[in-house]
Coordinates of C-alpha atoms in Angstrom, one line a residue:
X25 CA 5.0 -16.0 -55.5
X26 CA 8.3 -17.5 -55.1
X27 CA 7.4 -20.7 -52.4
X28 CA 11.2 -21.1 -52.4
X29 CA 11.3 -18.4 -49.9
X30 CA 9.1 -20.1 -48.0
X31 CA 11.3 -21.2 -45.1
X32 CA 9.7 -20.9 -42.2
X33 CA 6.0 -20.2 -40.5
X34 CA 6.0 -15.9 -39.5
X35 CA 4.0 -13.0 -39.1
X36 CA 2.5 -13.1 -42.1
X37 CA 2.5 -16.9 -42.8
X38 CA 1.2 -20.2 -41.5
X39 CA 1.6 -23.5 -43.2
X40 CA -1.0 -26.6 -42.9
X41 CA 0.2 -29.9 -44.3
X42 CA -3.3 -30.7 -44.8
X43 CA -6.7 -29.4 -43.9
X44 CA -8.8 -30.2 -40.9
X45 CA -12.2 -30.5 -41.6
X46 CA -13.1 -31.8 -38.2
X47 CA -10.9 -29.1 -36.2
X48 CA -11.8 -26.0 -38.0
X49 CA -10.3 -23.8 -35.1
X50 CA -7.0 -25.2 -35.9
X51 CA -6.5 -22.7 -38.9
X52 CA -9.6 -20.6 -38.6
X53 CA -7.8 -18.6 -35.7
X54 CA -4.9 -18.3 -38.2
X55 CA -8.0 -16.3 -40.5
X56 CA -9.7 -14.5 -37.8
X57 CA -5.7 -13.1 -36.7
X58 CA -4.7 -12.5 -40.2
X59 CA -7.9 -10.1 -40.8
X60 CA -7.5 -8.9 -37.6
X61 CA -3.8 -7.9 -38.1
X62 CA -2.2 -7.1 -41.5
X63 CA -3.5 -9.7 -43.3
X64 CA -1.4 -13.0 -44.7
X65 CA -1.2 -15.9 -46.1
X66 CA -2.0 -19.8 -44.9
X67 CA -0.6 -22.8 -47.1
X68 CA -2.0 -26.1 -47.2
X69 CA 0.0 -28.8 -48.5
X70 CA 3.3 -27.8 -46.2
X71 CA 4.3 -28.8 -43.0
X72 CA 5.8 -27.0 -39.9
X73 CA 9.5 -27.8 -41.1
X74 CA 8.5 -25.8 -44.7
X75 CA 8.6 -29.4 -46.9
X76 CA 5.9 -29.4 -49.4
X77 CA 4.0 -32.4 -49.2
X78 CA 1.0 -31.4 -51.9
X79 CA -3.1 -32.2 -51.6
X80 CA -4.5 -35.0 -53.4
X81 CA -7.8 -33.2 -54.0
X82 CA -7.1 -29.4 -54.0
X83 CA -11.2 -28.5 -55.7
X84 CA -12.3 -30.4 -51.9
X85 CA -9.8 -28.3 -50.0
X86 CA -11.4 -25.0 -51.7
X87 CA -14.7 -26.1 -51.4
X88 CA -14.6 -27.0 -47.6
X89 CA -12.7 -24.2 -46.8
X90 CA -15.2 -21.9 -48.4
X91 CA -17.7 -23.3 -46.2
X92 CA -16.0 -23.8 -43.2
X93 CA -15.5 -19.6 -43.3
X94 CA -18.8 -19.2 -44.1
X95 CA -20.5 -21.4 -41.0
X96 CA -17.3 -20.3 -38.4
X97 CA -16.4 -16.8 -39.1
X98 CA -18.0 -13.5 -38.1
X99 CA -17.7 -11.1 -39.8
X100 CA -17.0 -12.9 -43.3
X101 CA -13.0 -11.9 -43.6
X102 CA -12.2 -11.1 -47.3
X103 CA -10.5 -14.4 -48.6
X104 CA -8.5 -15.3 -52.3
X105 CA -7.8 -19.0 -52.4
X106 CA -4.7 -19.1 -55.3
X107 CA -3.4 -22.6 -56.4
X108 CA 0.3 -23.3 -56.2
X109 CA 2.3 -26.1 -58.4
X110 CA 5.5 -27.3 -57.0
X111 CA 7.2 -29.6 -58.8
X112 CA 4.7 -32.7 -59.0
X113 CA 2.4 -31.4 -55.7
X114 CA -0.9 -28.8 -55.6
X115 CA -0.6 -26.2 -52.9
X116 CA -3.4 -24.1 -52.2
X117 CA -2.7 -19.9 -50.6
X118 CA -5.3 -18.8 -48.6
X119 CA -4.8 -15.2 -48.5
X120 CA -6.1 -13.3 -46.1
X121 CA -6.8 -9.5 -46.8
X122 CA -6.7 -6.8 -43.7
X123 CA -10.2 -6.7 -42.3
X124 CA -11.8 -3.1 -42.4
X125 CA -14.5 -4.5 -39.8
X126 CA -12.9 -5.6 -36.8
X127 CA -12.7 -7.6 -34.4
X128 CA -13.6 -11.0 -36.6
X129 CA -14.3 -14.0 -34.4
X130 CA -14.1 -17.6 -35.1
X131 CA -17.2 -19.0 -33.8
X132 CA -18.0 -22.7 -33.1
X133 CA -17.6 -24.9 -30.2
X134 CA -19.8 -22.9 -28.0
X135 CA -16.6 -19.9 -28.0
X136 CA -16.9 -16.9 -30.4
X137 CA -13.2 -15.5 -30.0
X138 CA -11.1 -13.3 -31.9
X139 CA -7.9 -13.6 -32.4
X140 CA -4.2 -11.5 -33.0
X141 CA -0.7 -12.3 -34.6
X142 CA 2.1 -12.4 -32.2
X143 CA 5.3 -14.0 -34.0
X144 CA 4.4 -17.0 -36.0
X145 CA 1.0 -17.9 -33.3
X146 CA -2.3 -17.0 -33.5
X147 CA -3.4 -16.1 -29.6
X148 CA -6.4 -15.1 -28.3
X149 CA -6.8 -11.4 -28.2
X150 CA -6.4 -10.0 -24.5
X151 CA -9.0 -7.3 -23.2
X152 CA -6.9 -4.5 -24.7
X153 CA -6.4 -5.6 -27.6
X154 CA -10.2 -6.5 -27.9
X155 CA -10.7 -2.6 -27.7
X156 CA -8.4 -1.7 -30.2
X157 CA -10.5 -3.8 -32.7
X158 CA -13.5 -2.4 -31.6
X159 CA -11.8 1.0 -32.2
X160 CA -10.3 -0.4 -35.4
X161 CA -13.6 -1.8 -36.9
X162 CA -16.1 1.6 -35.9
X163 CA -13.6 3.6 -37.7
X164 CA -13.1 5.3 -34.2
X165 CA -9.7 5.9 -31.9
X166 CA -9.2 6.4 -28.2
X167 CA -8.5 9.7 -28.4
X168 CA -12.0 10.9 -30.2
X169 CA -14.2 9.1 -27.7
X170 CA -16.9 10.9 -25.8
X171 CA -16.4 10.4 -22.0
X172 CA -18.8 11.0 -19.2
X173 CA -16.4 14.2 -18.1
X174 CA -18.6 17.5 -18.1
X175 CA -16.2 20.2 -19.8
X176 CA -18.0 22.5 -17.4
X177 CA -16.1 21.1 -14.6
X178 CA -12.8 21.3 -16.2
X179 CA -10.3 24.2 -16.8
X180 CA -7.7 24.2 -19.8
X181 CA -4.9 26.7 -18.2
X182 CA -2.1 25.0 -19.4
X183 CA -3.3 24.8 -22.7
X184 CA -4.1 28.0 -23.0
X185 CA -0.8 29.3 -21.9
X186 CA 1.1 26.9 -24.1
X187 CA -1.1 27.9 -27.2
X188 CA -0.5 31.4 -26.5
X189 CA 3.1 32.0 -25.7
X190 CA 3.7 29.1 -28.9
X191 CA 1.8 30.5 -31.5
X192 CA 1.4 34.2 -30.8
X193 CA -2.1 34.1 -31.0
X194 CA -5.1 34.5 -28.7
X195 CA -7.0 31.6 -27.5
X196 CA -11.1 31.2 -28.3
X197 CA -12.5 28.8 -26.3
X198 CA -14.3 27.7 -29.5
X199 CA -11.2 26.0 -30.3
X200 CA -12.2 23.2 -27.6
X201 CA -15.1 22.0 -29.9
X202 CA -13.1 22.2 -33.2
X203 CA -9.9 21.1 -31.7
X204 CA -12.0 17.6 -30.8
X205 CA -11.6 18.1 -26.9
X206 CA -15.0 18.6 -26.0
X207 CA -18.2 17.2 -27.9
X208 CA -21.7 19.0 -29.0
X209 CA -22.8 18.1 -25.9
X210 CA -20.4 19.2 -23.7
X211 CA -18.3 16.1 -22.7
X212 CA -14.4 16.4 -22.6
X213 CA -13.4 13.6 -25.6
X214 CA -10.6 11.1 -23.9
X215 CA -8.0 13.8 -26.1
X216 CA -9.7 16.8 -23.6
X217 CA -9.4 15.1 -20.8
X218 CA -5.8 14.9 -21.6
X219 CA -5.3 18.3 -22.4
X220 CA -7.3 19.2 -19.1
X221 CA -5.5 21.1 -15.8
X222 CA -6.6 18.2 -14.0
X223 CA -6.5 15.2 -15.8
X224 CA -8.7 12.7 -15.1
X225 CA -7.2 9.4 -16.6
X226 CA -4.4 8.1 -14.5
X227 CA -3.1 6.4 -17.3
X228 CA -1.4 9.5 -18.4
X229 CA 1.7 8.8 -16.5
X230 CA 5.7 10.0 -16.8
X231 CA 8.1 7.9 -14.8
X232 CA 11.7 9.4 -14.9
X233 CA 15.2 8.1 -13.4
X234 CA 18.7 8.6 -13.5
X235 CA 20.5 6.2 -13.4
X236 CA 24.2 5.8 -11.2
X237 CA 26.3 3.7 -14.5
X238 CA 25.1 2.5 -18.0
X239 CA 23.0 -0.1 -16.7
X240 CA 20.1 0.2 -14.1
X241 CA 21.1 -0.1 -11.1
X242 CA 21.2 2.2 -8.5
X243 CA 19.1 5.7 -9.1
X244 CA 20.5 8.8 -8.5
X245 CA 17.1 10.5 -8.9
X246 CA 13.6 9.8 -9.6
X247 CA 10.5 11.2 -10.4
X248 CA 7.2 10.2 -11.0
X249 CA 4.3 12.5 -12.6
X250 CA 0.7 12.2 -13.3
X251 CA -2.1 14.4 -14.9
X252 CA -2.2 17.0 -18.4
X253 CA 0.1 15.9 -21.0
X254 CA 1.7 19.3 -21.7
X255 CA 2.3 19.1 -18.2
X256 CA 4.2 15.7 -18.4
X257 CA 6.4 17.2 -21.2
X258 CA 7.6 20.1 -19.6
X259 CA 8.5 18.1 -16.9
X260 CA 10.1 15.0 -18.8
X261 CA 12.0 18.4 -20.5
X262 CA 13.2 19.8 -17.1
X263 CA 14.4 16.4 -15.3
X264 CA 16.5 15.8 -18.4
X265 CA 17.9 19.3 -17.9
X266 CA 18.4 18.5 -14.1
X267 CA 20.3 15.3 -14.8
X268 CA 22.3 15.5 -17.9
X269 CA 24.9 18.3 -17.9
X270 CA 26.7 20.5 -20.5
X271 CA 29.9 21.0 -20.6
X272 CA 32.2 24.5 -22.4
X273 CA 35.2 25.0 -23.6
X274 CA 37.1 28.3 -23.5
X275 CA 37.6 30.9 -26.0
X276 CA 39.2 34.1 -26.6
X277 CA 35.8 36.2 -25.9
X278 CA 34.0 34.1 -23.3
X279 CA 33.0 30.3 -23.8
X280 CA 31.4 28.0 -25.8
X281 CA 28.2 25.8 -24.8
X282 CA 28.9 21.7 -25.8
X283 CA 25.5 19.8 -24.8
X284 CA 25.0 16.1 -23.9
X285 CA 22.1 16.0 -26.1
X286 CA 20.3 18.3 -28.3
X287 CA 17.5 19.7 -26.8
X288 CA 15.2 19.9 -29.4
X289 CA 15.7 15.9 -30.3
X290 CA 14.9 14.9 -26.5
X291 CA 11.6 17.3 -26.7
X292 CA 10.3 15.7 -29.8
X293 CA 11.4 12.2 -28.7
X294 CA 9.0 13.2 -25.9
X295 CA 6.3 14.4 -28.0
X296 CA 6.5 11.5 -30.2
X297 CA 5.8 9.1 -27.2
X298 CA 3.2 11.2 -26.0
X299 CA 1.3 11.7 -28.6
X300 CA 1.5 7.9 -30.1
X301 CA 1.4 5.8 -27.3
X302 CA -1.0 3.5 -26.7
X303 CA -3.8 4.8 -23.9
X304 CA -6.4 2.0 -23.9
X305 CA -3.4 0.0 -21.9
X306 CA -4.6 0.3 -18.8
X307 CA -1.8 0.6 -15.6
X308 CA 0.8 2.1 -18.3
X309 CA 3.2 4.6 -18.5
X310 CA 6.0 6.3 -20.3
X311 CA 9.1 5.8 -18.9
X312 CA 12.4 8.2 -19.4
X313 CA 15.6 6.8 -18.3
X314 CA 18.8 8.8 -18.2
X315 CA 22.1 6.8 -18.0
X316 CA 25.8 7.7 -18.0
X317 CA 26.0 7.5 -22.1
X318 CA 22.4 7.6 -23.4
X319 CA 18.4 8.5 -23.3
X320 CA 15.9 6.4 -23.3
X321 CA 12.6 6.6 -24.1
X322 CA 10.1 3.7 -23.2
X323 CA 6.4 3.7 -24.2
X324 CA 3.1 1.3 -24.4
X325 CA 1.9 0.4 -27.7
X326 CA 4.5 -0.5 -30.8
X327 CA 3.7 0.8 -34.5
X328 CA 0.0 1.6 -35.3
X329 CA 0.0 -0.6 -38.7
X330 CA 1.7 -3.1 -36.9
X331 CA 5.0 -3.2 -38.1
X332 CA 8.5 -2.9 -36.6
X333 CA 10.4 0.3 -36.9
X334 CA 13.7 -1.2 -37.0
X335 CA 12.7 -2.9 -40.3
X336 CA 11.7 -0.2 -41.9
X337 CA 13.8 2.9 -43.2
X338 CA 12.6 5.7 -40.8
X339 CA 12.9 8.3 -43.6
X340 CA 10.0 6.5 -45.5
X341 CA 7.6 6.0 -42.1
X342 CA 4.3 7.2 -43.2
X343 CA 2.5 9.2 -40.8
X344 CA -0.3 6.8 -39.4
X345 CA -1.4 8.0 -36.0
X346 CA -3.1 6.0 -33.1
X347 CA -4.4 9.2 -31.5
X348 CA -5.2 12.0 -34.3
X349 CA -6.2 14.8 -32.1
X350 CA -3.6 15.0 -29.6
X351 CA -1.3 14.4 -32.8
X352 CA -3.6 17.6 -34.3
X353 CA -3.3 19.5 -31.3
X354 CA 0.2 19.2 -30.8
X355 CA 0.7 20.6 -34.2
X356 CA -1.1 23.6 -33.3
X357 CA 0.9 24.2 -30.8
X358 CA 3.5 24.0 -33.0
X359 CA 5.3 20.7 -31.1
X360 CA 5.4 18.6 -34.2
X361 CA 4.9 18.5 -37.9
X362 CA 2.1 16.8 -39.7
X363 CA 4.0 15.4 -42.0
X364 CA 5.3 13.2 -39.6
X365 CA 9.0 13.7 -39.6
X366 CA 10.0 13.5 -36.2
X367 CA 12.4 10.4 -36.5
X368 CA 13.9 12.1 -39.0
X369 CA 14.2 15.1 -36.8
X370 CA 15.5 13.3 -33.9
X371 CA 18.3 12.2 -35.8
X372 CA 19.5 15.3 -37.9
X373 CA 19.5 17.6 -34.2
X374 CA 21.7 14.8 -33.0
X375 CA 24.0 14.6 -36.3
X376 CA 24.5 18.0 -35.7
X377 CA 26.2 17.6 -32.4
X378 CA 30.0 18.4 -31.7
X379 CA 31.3 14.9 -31.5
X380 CA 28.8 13.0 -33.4
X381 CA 29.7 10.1 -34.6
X382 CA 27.6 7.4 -36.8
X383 CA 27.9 5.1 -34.2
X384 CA 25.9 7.6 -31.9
X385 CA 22.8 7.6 -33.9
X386 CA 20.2 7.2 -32.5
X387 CA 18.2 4.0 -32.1
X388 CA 14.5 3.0 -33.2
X389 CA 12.6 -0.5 -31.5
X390 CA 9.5 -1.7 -31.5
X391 CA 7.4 -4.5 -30.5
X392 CA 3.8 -5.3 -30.9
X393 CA 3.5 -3.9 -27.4
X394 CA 6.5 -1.5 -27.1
X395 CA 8.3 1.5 -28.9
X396 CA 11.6 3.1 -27.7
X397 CA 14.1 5.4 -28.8
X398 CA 17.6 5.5 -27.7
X399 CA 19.6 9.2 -27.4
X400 CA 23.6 8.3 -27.1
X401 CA 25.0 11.4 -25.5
X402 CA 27.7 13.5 -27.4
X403 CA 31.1 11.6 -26.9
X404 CA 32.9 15.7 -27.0
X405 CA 31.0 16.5 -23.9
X406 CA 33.4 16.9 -21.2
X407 CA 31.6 15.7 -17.6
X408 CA 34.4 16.2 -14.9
X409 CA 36.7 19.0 -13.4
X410 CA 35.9 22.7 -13.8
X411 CA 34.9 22.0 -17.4
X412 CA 31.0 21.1 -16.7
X413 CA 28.4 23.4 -14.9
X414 CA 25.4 22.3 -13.4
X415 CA 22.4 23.4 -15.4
X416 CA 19.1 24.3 -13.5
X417 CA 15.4 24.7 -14.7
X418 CA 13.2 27.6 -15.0
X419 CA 11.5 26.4 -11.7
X420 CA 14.7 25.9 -9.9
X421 CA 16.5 29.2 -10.8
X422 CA 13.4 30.7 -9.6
X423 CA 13.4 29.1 -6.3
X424 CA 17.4 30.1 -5.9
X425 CA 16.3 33.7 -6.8
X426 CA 13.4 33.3 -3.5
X427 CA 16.3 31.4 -1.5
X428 CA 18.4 34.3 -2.6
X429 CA 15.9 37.0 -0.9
X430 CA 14.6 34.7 1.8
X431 CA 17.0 32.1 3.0
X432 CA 14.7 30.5 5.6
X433 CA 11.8 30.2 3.4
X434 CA 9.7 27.3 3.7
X435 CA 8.9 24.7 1.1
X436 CA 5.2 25.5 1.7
X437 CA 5.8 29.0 1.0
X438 CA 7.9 28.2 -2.5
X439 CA 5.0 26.3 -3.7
X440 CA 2.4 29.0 -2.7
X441 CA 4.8 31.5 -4.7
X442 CA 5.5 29.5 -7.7
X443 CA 1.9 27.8 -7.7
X444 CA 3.5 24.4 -8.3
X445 CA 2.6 21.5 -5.7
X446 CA 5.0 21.3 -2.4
X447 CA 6.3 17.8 -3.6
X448 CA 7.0 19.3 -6.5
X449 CA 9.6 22.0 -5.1
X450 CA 11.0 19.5 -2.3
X451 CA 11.4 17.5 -5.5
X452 CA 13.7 20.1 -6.8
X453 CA 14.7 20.9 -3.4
X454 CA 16.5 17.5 -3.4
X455 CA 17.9 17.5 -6.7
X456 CA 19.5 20.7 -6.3
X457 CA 21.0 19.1 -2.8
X458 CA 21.9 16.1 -4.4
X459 CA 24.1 18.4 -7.1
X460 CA 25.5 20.2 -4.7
X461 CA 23.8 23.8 -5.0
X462 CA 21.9 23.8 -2.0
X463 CA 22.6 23.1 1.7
X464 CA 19.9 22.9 4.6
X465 CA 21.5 24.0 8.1
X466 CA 18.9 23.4 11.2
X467 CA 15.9 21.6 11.8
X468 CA 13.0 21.4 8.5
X469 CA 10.9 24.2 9.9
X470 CA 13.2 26.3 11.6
X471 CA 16.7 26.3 9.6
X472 CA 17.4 28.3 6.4
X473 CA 18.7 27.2 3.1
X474 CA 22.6 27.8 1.9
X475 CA 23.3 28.2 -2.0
X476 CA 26.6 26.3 -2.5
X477 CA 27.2 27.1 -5.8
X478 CA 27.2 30.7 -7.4
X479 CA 28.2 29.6 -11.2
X480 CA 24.4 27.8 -11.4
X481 CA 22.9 29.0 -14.9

């Protein structure tokens, strides 16, 4: 190892200008995050400002730090103590390999705590994080744990709908068991429960707004979804439909379509959050934000291994996946590929954009918390004058079409057709308002809808 290019304390290093024999914890949280996290190294012998300033007796160092492990750690963390010469001064690496049996947990002082790497400090893991170990260490993820959910009580509509009209293929309801949704004993897995009409963990949340500029600001619209996580992708799908528009340019025979964004890269940015974000974090939620010139996509939980995307060159990402069986079940239904190239993906549909630029590629982040990708829209899009249309779902051409037959239909009576929830269609109700395709003359219960514009697709 090169301790030249040891200039400063970081993820994977901590430096000790001497060892504490009397205040084990000092460094022995440093061992417990290292084994919790991706492993790394601890030098004794340099300070906090990277000067070497050597041991005097680096065999007692080894000796006492073999036993301080031994009488403070549990489990025992995989440890190689390597001796460094620097010029005239002993340094000794404690390197730290990445624990298979997690959480470990100094223990002394009355405390038994485990600890996690943030930047260059050792913290006390939170209650989330303390889960993820658990996971982690049982060789177990969120998604394939048993809940107390009877599958009996639960109906799988949507996903048999999606699995049909995607692959072509009948459903068997055997598929629930080898799929991982539902366990020998007949409990929805937290994966089933996600894939179920009415899903039972209110953590599975889509929050969506467009936003009036390129900053937030004001909101032109909002929306806020809960439940099945097909369900939250069609809808992420349709509100950037609703709120993004695509202009056309004229040609000799009719007219050419020239999209904001390509729609395949927004669905599997959407499917990539999905399926990798981090459940166990309780009160979370994927959040879509539209602005003026870009897309972005805002989910809990950063890389599974632990490292940040925007280090690494997305075309060599390896395919590690937090949740396996919605990843698995997503691939069925033909959402994804297992190989894991939906970066990749994501950036090729956009490349291939009129108007692409390389400055308009898209963007990768992560934290140890966080991951987000960034969608510029097309700079050739034109978005003013008669040059732009205004695009409408599925759902909202189809209440046009029952406007269309019955102008004073009621919003009550759209969801009863349609067999979506009334907030639902006076969600798209105001949208299509706010756009300027509908009009409402009279009073709520008694007037009757107007369709503004005719050129709607």
């Amino acid at each position: 190892m090169d301790l030249k290019a040891l200039v400063a304390e970081c993820t994977a290093y901590d430096f000790k200008v001497m060892l504490e024999e009397k205040k084990p914890k000092s460094w022995l949280k440093s061992v417990s995050a290292f084994a919790n996290g991706l492993g790394g190294s601890l030098f004794f012998g340099i300070d906090n400002d990277a000067i070497v300033r050597g041991l005097d007796d680096i065999q007692h160092v080894c000796e006492a730090i073999s036993g301080k492990i031994r009488d403070y750690m549990d489990p025992l963390p995989e440890v190689e103590m390597i001796p460094h010469k620097t010029g005239n001064h002993d340094i000794l690496q404690l390197k730290v390999s990445v624990g298979n049996y997690t959480p470990y947990y100094y223990v002394g002082d009355g405390q038994r705590v485990a600890f996690v790497r943030i930047g260059d400090e050792s913290l006390p893991a939170t209650a989330e994080q303390m889960v993820r170990l658990v996971l982690k260490g049982s060789n177990k993820t969120f998604d394939s744990l048993s809940t107390d959910y009877k599958a009996e009580d639960y109906s799988f509509t949507i996903l048999v709908n999606t699995f049909k009209d995607r692959t072509k293929q009948e459903w068997n309801k055997k598929y629930l068991l080898s799929f991982g949704l539902v366990t020998g004993a007949g409990n929805l897995t937290n994966a089933g429960a996600l894939f179920a009409d009415d899903c039972p963990l209110w953590q599975s949340r889509l929050y969506c707004t467009r936003w009036d500029g390129k900053e937030k600001g004001d909101a032109i619209n909002d929306a806020e979804f809960t439940g099945n996580v097909l369900m939250l992708l069609r809808e992420a799908v349709n509100f950037v439909k609703s709120n993004t528009k695509r202009g056309w340019e004229k040609l000799p025979d009719g007219r050419k379509n020239r999209p904001e964004y390509a729609e395949r890269a927004v669905l599997e940015a959407m499917v990539n959050h999905f399926i990798h974000r981090d459940y166990t974090v309780m009160g979370s939620e994927v959040h879509l934000d539209i602005y003026n010139d870009r897309i972005t996509v805002t989910s809990p939980g950063g890389m599974y291994n632990g490292m940040l995307i925007q280090d690494l060159n997305i075309a060599d990402v390896s395919s590690e996946r937090r949740n396996p069986i919605l990843a698995n079940v997503m691939a069925q239904l033909d959402y994804m590929e297992k190989r894991g190239s939906g970066l990749t993906r994501i950036c090729n549909e956009t490349k291939a954009l009129d108007g692409y630029r390389e400055e308009l590629k898209p963007v990768f982040k992560s934290t140890p918390t966080q991951f987000q990708t960034i969608i510029f829209a097309s700079s050739d899009t034109p978005n003013v004058g008669d040059m732009s249309e205004t695009k409408l779902t599925e759902r909202q051409q189809r209440i046009i079409n029952l406007i269309k037959e019955s102008p004073t239909i009621t919003g009550r009576q759209m969801s009863e057709t349609l067999s979506v929830s009334q907030r639902t269609i006076e969600r798209d109700l105001s949208v299509m308002q706010k756009v300027g395709v509908l009009k409402h003359k009279g009073k709520d219960n008694d007037g009757m809808w107007a369709i503004v514009k005719n050129n709607v697709n």
